[in-house]
XYZ file of C-alpha atoms in Angstrom:
221
model
C -17.121 -11.526 9.671
C -14.669 -13.302 7.336
C -15.603 -15.053 4.113
C -13.779 -17.350 1.717
C -10.554 -19.243 2.207
C -7.266 -17.465 1.490
C -4.664 -18.761 -0.928
C -1.256 -19.517 0.545
C 1.566 -17.746 -1.258
C 5.252 -17.034 -0.920
C 6.803 -13.621 -1.489
C 8.953 -14.138 -4.565
C 12.465 -12.760 -4.723
C 11.502 -10.054 -7.180
C 14.437 -7.885 -6.424
C 17.583 -8.109 -8.482
C 20.840 -8.194 -6.508
C 23.070 -5.463 -7.888
C 26.545 -4.257 -7.183
C 25.644 -0.697 -6.299
C 27.609 2.264 -5.053
C 24.629 2.989 -2.830
C 23.930 0.575 -0.002
C 20.429 2.035 0.175
C 19.032 1.213 -3.276
C 16.973 -1.889 -3.986
C 16.181 -3.120 -7.490
C 12.846 -4.851 -8.086
C 11.079 -6.177 -11.161
C 7.285 -6.027 -11.450
C 5.034 -6.141 -14.525
C 8.125 -6.250 -16.750
C 9.605 -3.034 -15.352
C 12.715 -2.661 -13.278
C 12.010 -0.420 -10.306
C 14.843 1.149 -8.309
C 13.887 2.167 -4.782
C 15.980 4.411 -2.576
C 15.455 3.621 1.075
C 16.235 5.895 3.971
C 17.406 4.716 7.364
C 15.985 7.699 9.198
C 12.288 6.934 8.794
C 10.126 3.855 9.290
C 8.208 4.873 6.194
C 11.260 4.896 3.982
C 12.022 1.176 4.011
C 10.315 -1.456 1.827
C 8.334 -3.704 4.191
C 7.096 -7.203 3.265
C 3.459 -6.138 2.930
C 4.349 -3.878 -0.013
C 6.136 -6.767 -1.753
C 3.189 -9.086 -1.085
C 0.537 -6.699 -2.423
C 2.672 -5.648 -5.426
C 3.118 -9.315 -6.327
C -0.590 -10.066 -5.800
C -1.761 -7.164 -7.987
C 0.663 -8.190 -10.734
C -0.631 -11.786 -10.646
C -4.361 -10.992 -10.309
C -4.935 -8.269 -12.879
C -8.237 -9.783 -14.026
C -9.665 -9.863 -10.517
C -8.321 -6.404 -9.616
C -8.068 -4.420 -12.834
C -6.447 -1.097 -11.943
C -6.483 0.349 -15.459
C -7.865 3.908 -15.333
C -9.022 3.361 -11.743
C -8.526 5.984 -9.052
C -6.189 4.555 -6.426
C -5.176 6.058 -3.078
C -2.244 4.609 -1.155
C -2.098 5.536 2.515
C 1.281 5.217 4.216
C 2.988 4.888 0.836
C 6.491 4.842 2.344
C 9.077 4.352 -0.399
C 6.404 4.347 -3.105
C 7.039 0.839 -4.482
C 3.358 -0.180 -4.438
C 2.192 3.155 -5.898
C 4.707 2.712 -8.734
C 3.427 -0.823 -9.422
C -0.201 0.428 -9.408
C 0.827 3.186 -11.828
C 2.464 0.644 -14.176
C -0.808 -1.327 -14.024
C -2.587 1.748 -15.403
C -4.076 3.399 -12.322
C -4.436 7.101 -11.505
C -2.507 6.977 -8.237
C -2.371 9.355 -5.291
C 0.470 8.329 -2.944
C 0.241 9.774 0.569
C 2.338 9.745 3.720
C 3.649 11.933 6.524
C 5.470 15.167 5.568
C 8.919 13.868 6.532
C 8.596 10.899 4.140
C 7.376 12.842 1.087
C 10.747 13.893 -0.285
C 12.058 10.328 -0.632
C 8.617 9.142 -1.807
C 8.475 11.824 -4.538
C 12.039 11.029 -5.610
C 11.309 7.309 -6.039
C 8.032 7.872 -7.853
C 9.356 10.460 -10.306
C 12.525 8.488 -10.961
C 10.606 5.304 -11.783
C 7.757 6.820 -13.819
C 9.438 9.678 -15.701
C 9.960 7.914 -19.027
C 6.740 5.957 -19.051
C 3.640 6.706 -21.022
C 1.267 6.512 -18.067
C -0.547 8.633 -15.534
C 2.042 10.166 -13.229
C 1.221 9.511 -9.569
C 0.405 12.478 -7.375
C 2.232 12.701 -4.028
C 0.365 14.316 -1.135
C 0.635 14.731 2.600
C -1.851 12.724 4.635
C -1.699 12.506 8.413
C -4.161 9.796 9.431
C -7.337 11.193 10.893
C -6.316 14.835 10.406
C -7.799 17.401 8.020
C -9.456 14.766 5.840
C -12.486 16.919 5.000
C -10.315 19.936 4.178
C -7.650 18.126 2.146
C -9.781 15.407 0.533
C -13.389 16.661 0.456
C -15.864 13.867 -0.264
C -17.537 15.898 -3.018
C -14.323 15.862 -5.088
C -12.396 12.746 -4.101
C -13.732 9.254 -4.682
C -11.370 6.299 -4.994
C -11.946 2.878 -6.547
C -9.159 1.305 -4.496
C -7.483 2.154 -1.195
C -4.105 0.426 -0.771
C -2.365 0.068 2.587
C 0.652 -2.075 3.488
C 2.287 -2.583 6.871
C 0.431 0.405 8.297
C -0.387 -1.490 11.494
C 2.458 -2.031 13.958
C 3.294 -0.723 17.440
C 2.127 2.860 17.189
C -0.433 5.127 18.766
C -2.257 6.072 15.572
C -4.370 2.948 15.064
C -7.703 4.666 15.792
C -6.912 7.575 13.408
C -5.804 4.987 10.818
C -9.128 3.149 11.096
C -11.004 6.474 10.906
C -9.037 7.296 7.731
C -9.934 3.951 6.150
C -13.593 4.497 7.038
C -13.482 8.040 5.619
C -12.138 6.986 2.221
C -14.029 3.697 1.818
C -17.312 4.547 0.142
C -19.760 2.089 -1.420
C -17.917 0.613 -4.408
C -14.445 1.234 -2.964
C -12.185 -1.785 -2.381
C -9.639 -1.585 0.441
C -6.635 -3.886 -0.023
C -4.538 -4.140 3.117
C -1.404 -6.306 3.433
C 0.322 -6.513 6.803
C 2.940 -8.516 8.614
C 1.156 -9.754 11.728
C 3.546 -9.494 14.665
C 1.662 -8.217 17.709
C -1.667 -8.680 19.443
C -2.470 -5.071 18.437
C -2.360 -6.163 14.771
C -5.076 -8.759 15.403
C -7.099 -6.306 17.481
C -7.025 -3.855 14.574
C -8.167 -6.620 12.215
C -11.020 -7.411 14.624
C -12.143 -3.754 14.622
C -11.867 -3.575 10.842
C -14.031 -6.672 10.406
C -16.759 -5.233 12.608
C -17.083 -2.253 10.237
C -16.367 -3.747 6.802
C -17.041 -6.963 4.919
C -13.589 -8.487 5.274
C -12.005 -11.348 3.326
C -8.518 -12.786 3.702
C -7.395 -13.065 0.061
C -3.940 -14.529 0.649
C -1.506 -15.523 3.350
C 2.269 -15.546 3.067
C 3.146 -17.800 6.037
C 6.941 -17.483 5.732
C 6.650 -13.721 6.098
C 3.639 -13.724 8.480
C 1.854 -11.482 5.968
C -1.907 -11.534 5.459
C -3.581 -9.766 2.537
C -7.120 -8.625 3.182
C -9.889 -7.133 1.103
C -12.476 -4.936 2.816
C -15.614 -3.297 1.442
C -18.340 -1.173 2.980
C -21.352 -3.067 4.293
C -24.320 -1.898 2.268
C -27.520 -1.998 4.260
């Protein structure tokens, strides 16, 4: 179910150490822009995980292969919003989604980092995996060129709804880019399920961080 051989990469230290009054702000540089991310200790989704760094770096370095300019991009489990901000800088029309309790911090980071830029402002929306997809994102209206997901698979009970959400949004022509730190057997089981449904390629591996970056597309019969 897998094709091609992945490149081996290292997550670069793209964040800039700063003396900051806030212990919870991280400074990153992607595509020539400094991005300041406020993290929150209260929520899993409000911390920058390695998958987001890996995919941000990969998209920055592979703009010819994955040209996001004027493309419709949906990020599921957007967390702090770092990847959505990078996709926005690369020219995409971005919809960043996550659970309701994460949206305030997500909106803050996105507006703060895109307010003075001449680009499409990302939209922030609630998305609970597997719930209300038809009502909130009817197929007749919403079609995405790219689905981005980073570190969405870990020890949690929502793996089946997550897979159902990926299947719902991935139409013919859509590219799913999923970067994840592989820690548990459940991560590999999810990958196995994904590869039974989609054409799946491992694009890159970041061995030091145990991150794999995968591309998945719908099998066209």
